[in-house]
């Protein structure tokens, strides 16, 4: 019964592990909530005092409010032993008893969390665009936290490239924080959804968002940190993912950038694999890349085509020569080269020399 699945998460004075053990021992939520306490205590050797402290009546009353809200707004209740509950999250000892999900897709498949700082730099945004766009048609579900900064760009890029994306919230589904992301959240429910362990009675605190990070890490096969200072939610998520023995990857950044200190330190301390592009990712995960047509053309902008055509003539061109031949400014050329490198169209050689990647031919591009 859905009412009892919600009520189980609202029992007073009892931890997640204990509830799971009780459920396993008793075998039925109906019995847990309907059987006389004295009978429960005797039959299942549970402390009568503890059963009284759980306050079943209050839990059911609160659950009834949540259930009515769920029905009104088409929200699914996911109990920890339900088939729709995220598979990997079930393996985590501190996984929530109950989750609430508003969305149109199942949370099953290849799940990858992509997180980062709320103060995203232009470099961080560019990395999000290049990495997320490379996941298009790869049957990957992208998880993030709907926070300002990197999280927001992750979700927006997923929608732009028709990639399923799920936002894990640090509050109930009766609100959206930050408010500026309300429209984005609504769009996400049409190709993915919103997930939370918190009910409509939850009051947001400073602990709510770090707590939700364990869900992001726990439900994902891998966690990618795009950009982060030494201390922040993204680093917490990476640490939790390591604790769950999941793959962690981080995008390196400038040693002069505070926004990259966290990523650089994760890599330095071998707490994360260095990630430059999705080719690195698929190799680390040992996942086979897929394509709708098994054969796809590489889309180039007009400026990118200029660089590719120049490199196609020679087996390696110096950066300064590219500036002279292309007529682009140094900053323009840096951006174009970064874009092409991330998509593995060109590669850098020692001495600021660039050439087309060996697997790229002119016929691959349009």
Short mmCIF file of C-alpha atoms in Angstrom, two decimals:
data_model
loop_
_atom_site.label_atom_id
_atom_site.label_comp_id
_atom_site.label_asym_id
_atom_site.label_seq_id
_atom_site.Cartn_x
_atom_site.Cartn_y
_atom_site.Cartn_z
CA UNK A 1 0.00 0.00 0.00
CA UNK A 2 1.44 3.35 -1.08
CA UNK A 3 0.27 5.08 2.11
CA UNK A 4 2.40 2.76 4.24
CA UNK A 5 5.41 3.13 1.94
CA UNK A 6 5.32 6.86 2.65
CA UNK A 7 4.55 6.39 6.35
CA UNK A 8 7.57 4.09 6.78
CA UNK A 9 9.85 7.06 6.12
CA UNK A 10 8.05 9.17 8.70
CA UNK A 11 8.27 6.83 11.68
CA UNK A 12 9.71 8.61 14.70
CA UNK A 13 12.98 7.77 16.45
CA UNK A 14 14.04 4.94 14.15
CA UNK A 15 16.86 4.83 11.61
CA UNK A 16 16.92 3.77 7.99
CA UNK A 17 18.73 0.51 8.69
CA UNK A 18 16.36 -0.46 11.47
CA UNK A 19 13.30 0.16 9.31
CA UNK A 20 14.78 -1.99 6.54
CA UNK A 21 15.55 -4.76 9.02
CA UNK A 22 12.05 -4.59 10.47
CA UNK A 23 10.52 -4.73 7.02
CA UNK A 24 12.64 -7.73 6.12
CA UNK A 25 11.79 -9.52 9.36
CA UNK A 26 8.07 -8.79 9.32
CA UNK A 27 7.72 -9.04 5.55
CA UNK A 28 4.75 -6.71 5.24
CA UNK A 29 4.16 -3.01 5.77
CA UNK A 30 0.50 -3.79 6.39
CA UNK A 31 1.44 -5.87 9.42
CA UNK A 32 3.91 -3.23 10.64
CA UNK A 33 1.23 -0.54 10.66
CA UNK A 34 -1.94 -2.52 11.40
CA UNK A 35 -0.95 -5.23 13.86
CA UNK A 36 -1.36 -4.62 17.58
CA UNK A 37 1.90 -3.38 19.11
CA UNK A 38 1.92 -6.06 21.82
CA UNK A 39 1.52 -8.78 19.20
CA UNK A 40 4.27 -7.25 17.04
CA UNK A 41 6.64 -7.04 19.97
CA UNK A 42 6.10 -10.63 20.99
CA UNK A 43 5.94 -12.23 17.54
CA UNK A 44 8.94 -10.45 16.05
CA UNK A 45 10.97 -9.90 19.23
CA UNK A 46 10.95 -6.13 18.91
CA UNK A 47 11.03 -3.78 21.89
CA UNK A 48 7.49 -2.67 22.69
CA UNK A 49 8.86 0.67 23.87
CA UNK A 50 10.51 1.26 20.52
CA UNK A 51 7.33 0.36 18.63
CA UNK A 52 5.38 2.86 20.71
CA UNK A 53 8.01 5.55 20.10
CA UNK A 54 7.63 5.10 16.33
CA UNK A 55 4.23 6.81 16.63
CA UNK A 56 2.57 4.95 13.78
CA UNK A 57 -0.60 7.02 13.97
CA UNK A 58 1.25 10.30 13.41
CA UNK A 59 3.33 8.80 10.60
CA UNK A 60 0.19 7.67 8.78
CA UNK A 61 -1.44 11.10 9.21
CA UNK A 62 1.59 12.81 7.68
CA UNK A 63 1.78 10.21 4.92
CA UNK A 64 -1.85 10.85 4.01
CA UNK A 65 -1.05 14.50 3.27
CA UNK A 66 1.89 13.48 1.10
CA UNK A 67 -0.16 10.86 -0.72
CA UNK A 68 -2.86 13.39 -1.61
CA UNK A 69 -0.18 15.76 -2.90
CA UNK A 70 1.41 12.97 -4.93
CA UNK A 71 -1.86 12.03 -6.57
CA UNK A 72 -2.71 15.63 -7.39
CA UNK A 73 0.63 16.26 -9.13
CA UNK A 74 1.31 12.80 -10.62
CA UNK A 75 4.26 12.05 -8.34
CA UNK A 76 5.46 8.46 -7.95
CA UNK A 77 6.37 6.94 -4.60
CA UNK A 78 9.43 4.68 -4.88
CA UNK A 79 9.93 2.32 -1.91
CA UNK A 80 13.42 0.89 -1.41
CA UNK A 81 12.46 -2.62 -2.56
CA UNK A 82 10.33 -1.47 -5.53
CA UNK A 83 11.50 -2.42 -9.02
CA UNK A 84 11.44 1.27 -10.06
CA UNK A 85 13.75 2.33 -7.22
CA UNK A 86 17.24 3.11 -8.66
CA UNK A 87 19.17 -0.17 -8.73
CA UNK A 88 22.57 1.12 -7.60
CA UNK A 89 21.06 3.16 -4.79
CA UNK A 90 19.62 -0.02 -3.31
CA UNK A 91 23.20 -1.16 -2.67
CA UNK A 92 23.90 1.80 -0.37
CA UNK A 93 23.27 1.15 3.33
CA UNK A 94 22.12 4.73 3.93
CA UNK A 95 19.80 4.90 0.92
CA UNK A 96 16.42 6.51 1.70
CA UNK A 97 13.46 4.31 2.57
CA UNK A 98 11.23 6.26 0.21
CA UNK A 99 11.81 8.52 -2.79
CA UNK A 100 9.40 10.82 -4.60
CA UNK A 101 9.73 11.11 -8.37
CA UNK A 102 8.10 13.46 -10.83
CA UNK A 103 9.01 12.48 -14.38
CA UNK A 104 8.17 10.58 -17.53
CA UNK A 105 11.13 8.17 -17.70
CA UNK A 106 12.29 5.21 -15.62
CA UNK A 107 15.44 5.71 -13.60
CA UNK A 108 17.22 2.69 -15.02
CA UNK A 109 20.20 2.31 -17.33
CA UNK A 110 23.62 3.96 -17.50
CA UNK A 111 23.47 6.73 -14.90
CA UNK A 112 26.19 9.38 -14.72
CA UNK A 113 26.22 12.30 -12.31
CA UNK A 114 27.79 15.56 -13.46
CA UNK A 115 28.30 18.17 -10.76
CA UNK A 116 30.25 21.32 -10.01
CA UNK A 117 30.47 24.72 -8.42
CA UNK A 118 27.64 27.22 -8.20
CA UNK A 119 30.08 29.86 -9.46
CA UNK A 120 30.75 28.43 -12.89
CA UNK A 121 33.42 30.06 -15.03
CA UNK A 122 33.29 30.34 -18.81
CA UNK A 123 35.72 27.41 -18.91
CA UNK A 124 33.40 25.31 -16.75
CA UNK A 125 30.41 26.14 -18.93
CA UNK A 126 32.33 25.27 -22.06
CA UNK A 127 33.39 21.93 -20.59
CA UNK A 128 29.78 21.15 -19.69
CA UNK A 129 28.64 21.86 -23.25
CA UNK A 130 31.38 19.78 -24.84
CA UNK A 131 31.04 16.79 -22.52
CA UNK A 132 27.24 16.71 -22.42
CA UNK A 133 26.90 17.16 -26.18
CA UNK A 134 29.22 14.16 -26.62
CA UNK A 135 26.78 12.01 -24.63
CA UNK A 136 24.05 12.54 -27.23
CA UNK A 137 22.69 9.22 -28.55
CA UNK A 138 24.80 7.29 -26.01
CA UNK A 139 21.86 6.01 -23.91
CA UNK A 140 23.20 7.73 -20.81
CA UNK A 141 21.05 9.36 -18.13
CA UNK A 142 22.64 12.46 -16.62
CA UNK A 143 22.10 13.20 -12.92
CA UNK A 144 22.75 16.54 -11.23
CA UNK A 145 21.41 18.71 -8.41
CA UNK A 146 19.51 21.56 -10.14
CA UNK A 147 21.64 24.07 -8.21
CA UNK A 148 22.87 27.33 -9.73
CA UNK A 149 26.03 27.19 -11.80
CA UNK A 150 27.35 23.94 -13.24
CA UNK A 151 24.27 21.87 -12.28
CA UNK A 152 21.98 24.26 -14.14
CA UNK A 153 24.15 24.21 -17.27
CA UNK A 154 24.27 20.42 -17.14
CA UNK A 155 20.48 20.11 -17.14
CA UNK A 156 20.07 22.79 -19.82
CA UNK A 157 22.60 21.12 -22.11
CA UNK A 158 20.87 17.77 -21.65
CA UNK A 159 17.55 19.24 -22.75
CA UNK A 160 19.27 20.95 -25.67
CA UNK A 161 20.75 17.65 -26.86
CA UNK A 162 17.72 15.50 -26.01
CA UNK A 163 19.52 13.60 -23.24
CA UNK A 164 17.49 12.28 -20.33
CA UNK A 165 18.34 14.20 -17.17
CA UNK A 166 17.25 13.91 -13.54
CA UNK A 167 17.57 16.58 -10.88
CA UNK A 168 18.00 15.36 -7.30
CA UNK A 169 16.52 17.94 -4.94
CA UNK A 170 17.34 18.98 -1.39
CA UNK A 171 13.69 19.71 -0.63
CA UNK A 172 10.18 18.47 -1.29
CA UNK A 173 8.46 18.62 -4.67
CA UNK A 174 6.12 21.33 -3.41
CA UNK A 175 8.83 23.91 -4.15
CA UNK A 176 11.81 24.48 -6.43
CA UNK A 177 15.08 25.97 -5.22
CA UNK A 178 16.53 28.13 -6.59
CA UNK A 179 13.30 29.74 -7.81
CA UNK A 180 15.01 30.83 -11.02
CA UNK A 181 15.07 27.17 -12.09
CA UNK A 182 11.32 26.59 -11.94
CA UNK A 183 10.87 26.65 -15.71
CA UNK A 184 13.91 24.43 -16.18
CA UNK A 185 12.54 21.93 -13.65
CA UNK A 186 9.24 21.81 -15.50
CA UNK A 187 10.97 21.07 -18.81
CA UNK A 188 13.04 18.32 -17.19
CA UNK A 189 9.92 16.34 -16.29
CA UNK A 190 9.29 15.84 -20.02
CA UNK A 191 12.64 14.10 -20.59
CA UNK A 192 13.75 12.75 -17.23
CA UNK A 193 12.45 14.16 -14.00
CA UNK A 194 12.90 15.39 -10.45
CA UNK A 195 13.78 13.10 -7.55
CA UNK A 196 13.85 13.68 -3.79
CA UNK A 197 13.70 11.87 -0.46
CA UNK A 198 12.08 14.89 1.19
CA UNK A 199 8.35 15.23 1.63
CA UNK A 200 6.20 18.34 1.49
CA UNK A 201 6.60 18.77 5.26
CA UNK A 202 10.39 19.16 5.02
CA UNK A 203 11.94 22.45 6.08
CA UNK A 204 15.07 23.29 4.06
CA UNK A 205 18.22 23.55 6.20
CA UNK A 206 21.93 23.86 5.46
CA UNK A 207 22.15 20.07 5.84
CA UNK A 208 19.47 19.30 3.24
CA UNK A 209 21.69 19.69 0.18
CA UNK A 210 24.76 17.80 1.46
CA UNK A 211 22.34 15.02 2.44
CA UNK A 212 20.90 14.79 -1.06
CA UNK A 213 24.43 14.46 -2.47
CA UNK A 214 24.58 10.84 -1.26
CA UNK A 215 21.62 10.09 -3.55
CA UNK A 216 23.37 11.68 -6.55
CA UNK A 217 26.49 9.63 -5.86
CA UNK A 218 24.68 6.46 -4.85
CA UNK A 219 22.43 6.12 -7.88
CA UNK A 220 25.23 6.79 -10.40
CA UNK A 221 27.70 4.44 -12.03
CA UNK A 222 30.16 7.34 -12.18
CA UNK A 223 30.45 10.89 -10.90
CA UNK A 224 32.11 13.63 -12.96
CA UNK A 225 33.22 16.85 -11.27
CA UNK A 226 33.48 19.60 -13.87
CA UNK A 227 34.73 22.48 -11.76
CA UNK A 228 34.92 23.00 -7.98
CA UNK A 229 36.89 24.79 -5.27
CA UNK A 230 38.45 22.69 -2.51
CA UNK A 231 35.33 22.75 -0.37
CA UNK A 232 31.82 22.44 -1.72
CA UNK A 233 28.93 20.18 -2.58
CA UNK A 234 30.62 18.71 -5.66
CA UNK A 235 33.62 17.57 -3.61
CA UNK A 236 31.28 16.08 -1.00
CA UNK A 237 29.53 14.16 -3.78
CA UNK A 238 32.87 12.90 -5.12
CA UNK A 239 33.97 11.77 -1.65
CA UNK A 240 30.69 9.92 -1.12
CA UNK A 241 30.98 8.27 -4.54
CA UNK A 242 34.46 7.06 -3.62
CA UNK A 243 33.01 5.68 -0.39
CA UNK A 244 30.47 3.73 -2.43
CA UNK A 245 33.32 2.40 -4.61
CA UNK A 246 31.99 4.14 -7.72
CA UNK A 247 34.12 5.68 -10.44
CA UNK A 248 34.98 9.36 -9.92
CA UNK A 249 36.36 11.62 -12.64
CA UNK A 250 37.39 15.26 -12.58
CA UNK A 251 38.14 17.82 -15.26
CA UNK A 252 41.50 19.49 -14.67
CA UNK A 253 41.76 23.26 -14.62
CA UNK A 254 44.23 26.08 -14.24
CA UNK A 255 46.42 26.04 -11.13
CA UNK A 256 45.63 29.76 -10.87
CA UNK A 257 41.87 29.19 -10.69
CA UNK A 258 40.15 28.78 -7.34
CA UNK A 259 37.26 27.12 -9.19
CA UNK A 260 39.51 24.25 -10.25
CA UNK A 261 41.36 23.66 -6.95
CA UNK A 262 38.97 20.89 -5.89
CA UNK A 263 39.20 19.02 -9.20
CA UNK A 264 42.97 19.32 -9.36
CA UNK A 265 43.30 18.05 -5.80
CA UNK A 266 41.03 15.06 -6.44
CA UNK A 267 43.24 14.10 -9.38
CA UNK A 268 46.46 14.82 -7.46
CA UNK A 269 45.39 12.58 -4.56
CA UNK A 270 44.22 9.80 -6.90
CA UNK A 271 40.64 10.27 -5.76
CA UNK A 272 39.49 10.91 -9.33
CA UNK A 273 40.54 9.97 -12.84
CA UNK A 274 41.64 12.85 -15.02
CA UNK A 275 38.91 13.48 -17.60
CA UNK A 276 39.39 15.53 -20.74
CA UNK A 277 36.69 14.16 -23.03
CA UNK A 278 34.05 11.46 -23.35
CA UNK A 279 36.53 9.12 -25.03
CA UNK A 280 38.37 9.03 -21.68
CA UNK A 281 35.06 8.40 -19.95
CA UNK A 282 33.95 5.46 -22.10
CA UNK A 283 37.40 3.90 -21.88
CA UNK A 284 37.45 4.17 -18.07
CA UNK A 285 33.93 2.79 -17.77
CA UNK A 286 34.54 0.09 -20.40
CA UNK A 287 31.25 1.08 -21.99
CA UNK A 288 30.69 0.69 -25.70
CA UNK A 289 29.72 3.87 -27.50
CA UNK A 290 26.49 3.69 -29.44
CA UNK A 291 25.04 5.66 -32.31
CA UNK A 292 21.57 5.84 -33.81
CA UNK A 293 22.91 5.18 -37.26
CA UNK A 294 26.27 3.58 -36.34
CA UNK A 295 27.69 6.24 -38.62
CA UNK A 296 27.34 9.92 -37.86
CA UNK A 297 28.76 13.01 -39.47
CA UNK A 298 30.71 15.53 -37.41
CA UNK A 299 29.01 18.91 -37.43
CA UNK A 300 31.43 21.85 -37.73
CA UNK A 301 30.83 25.57 -37.43
CA UNK A 302 32.15 27.79 -40.20
CA UNK A 303 35.13 28.87 -38.06
CA UNK A 304 35.88 25.27 -37.01
CA UNK A 305 35.87 24.26 -40.68
CA UNK A 306 38.57 26.85 -41.38
CA UNK A 307 40.87 25.28 -38.78
CA UNK A 308 40.14 21.72 -39.89
CA UNK A 309 40.81 22.59 -43.55
CA UNK A 310 44.14 24.17 -42.64
CA UNK A 311 45.19 21.11 -40.62
CA UNK A 312 44.02 18.80 -43.38
CA UNK A 313 46.68 20.24 -45.70
CA UNK A 314 49.64 19.60 -43.41
CA UNK A 315 50.67 16.89 -40.96
CA UNK A 316 50.95 19.29 -38.04
CA UNK A 317 50.71 23.10 -37.89
CA UNK A 318 52.16 25.42 -35.22
CA UNK A 319 49.71 27.59 -33.24
CA UNK A 320 51.32 30.82 -34.47
CA UNK A 321 50.99 29.66 -38.07
CA UNK A 322 47.30 28.89 -37.51
CA UNK A 323 46.81 32.43 -36.18
CA UNK A 324 48.48 33.85 -39.27
CA UNK A 325 46.65 31.65 -41.79
CA UNK A 326 43.20 31.75 -40.20
CA UNK A 327 43.20 35.47 -39.32
CA UNK A 328 41.53 34.61 -36.00
CA UNK A 329 42.61 36.33 -32.80
CA UNK A 330 44.66 34.33 -30.30
CA UNK A 331 41.69 34.05 -27.91
CA UNK A 332 39.34 32.98 -30.73
CA UNK A 333 41.77 30.32 -31.86
CA UNK A 334 42.22 29.01 -28.31
CA UNK A 335 38.44 28.53 -28.01
CA UNK A 336 38.17 26.82 -31.40
CA UNK A 337 41.08 24.48 -30.65
CA UNK A 338 39.64 23.55 -27.23
CA UNK A 339 36.30 22.76 -28.84
CA UNK A 340 37.88 20.58 -31.53
CA UNK A 341 40.15 18.82 -29.04
CA UNK A 342 37.30 17.95 -26.72
CA UNK A 343 35.45 16.35 -29.62
CA UNK A 344 38.62 14.48 -30.60
CA UNK A 345 38.72 16.08 -34.04
CA UNK A 346 42.23 17.46 -33.55
CA UNK A 347 44.99 16.71 -31.07
CA UNK A 348 47.89 18.65 -29.62
CA UNK A 349 51.52 17.66 -30.06
CA UNK A 350 54.56 18.94 -28.14
CA UNK A 351 55.69 22.44 -29.10
CA UNK A 352 52.19 23.92 -29.71
CA UNK A 353 51.73 21.80 -32.84
CA UNK A 354 48.23 20.68 -33.82
CA UNK A 355 47.05 18.04 -36.28
CA UNK A 356 43.88 16.20 -37.22
CA UNK A 357 43.23 13.16 -35.09
CA UNK A 358 44.27 10.01 -36.93
CA UNK A 359 40.74 8.57 -37.00
CA UNK A 360 39.28 11.68 -38.65
CA UNK A 361 38.92 11.95 -42.43
CA UNK A 362 37.40 14.72 -44.54
CA UNK A 363 34.42 12.49 -45.35
CA UNK A 364 33.54 12.33 -41.64
CA UNK A 365 32.68 16.01 -41.53
CA UNK A 366 29.91 18.25 -42.79
#
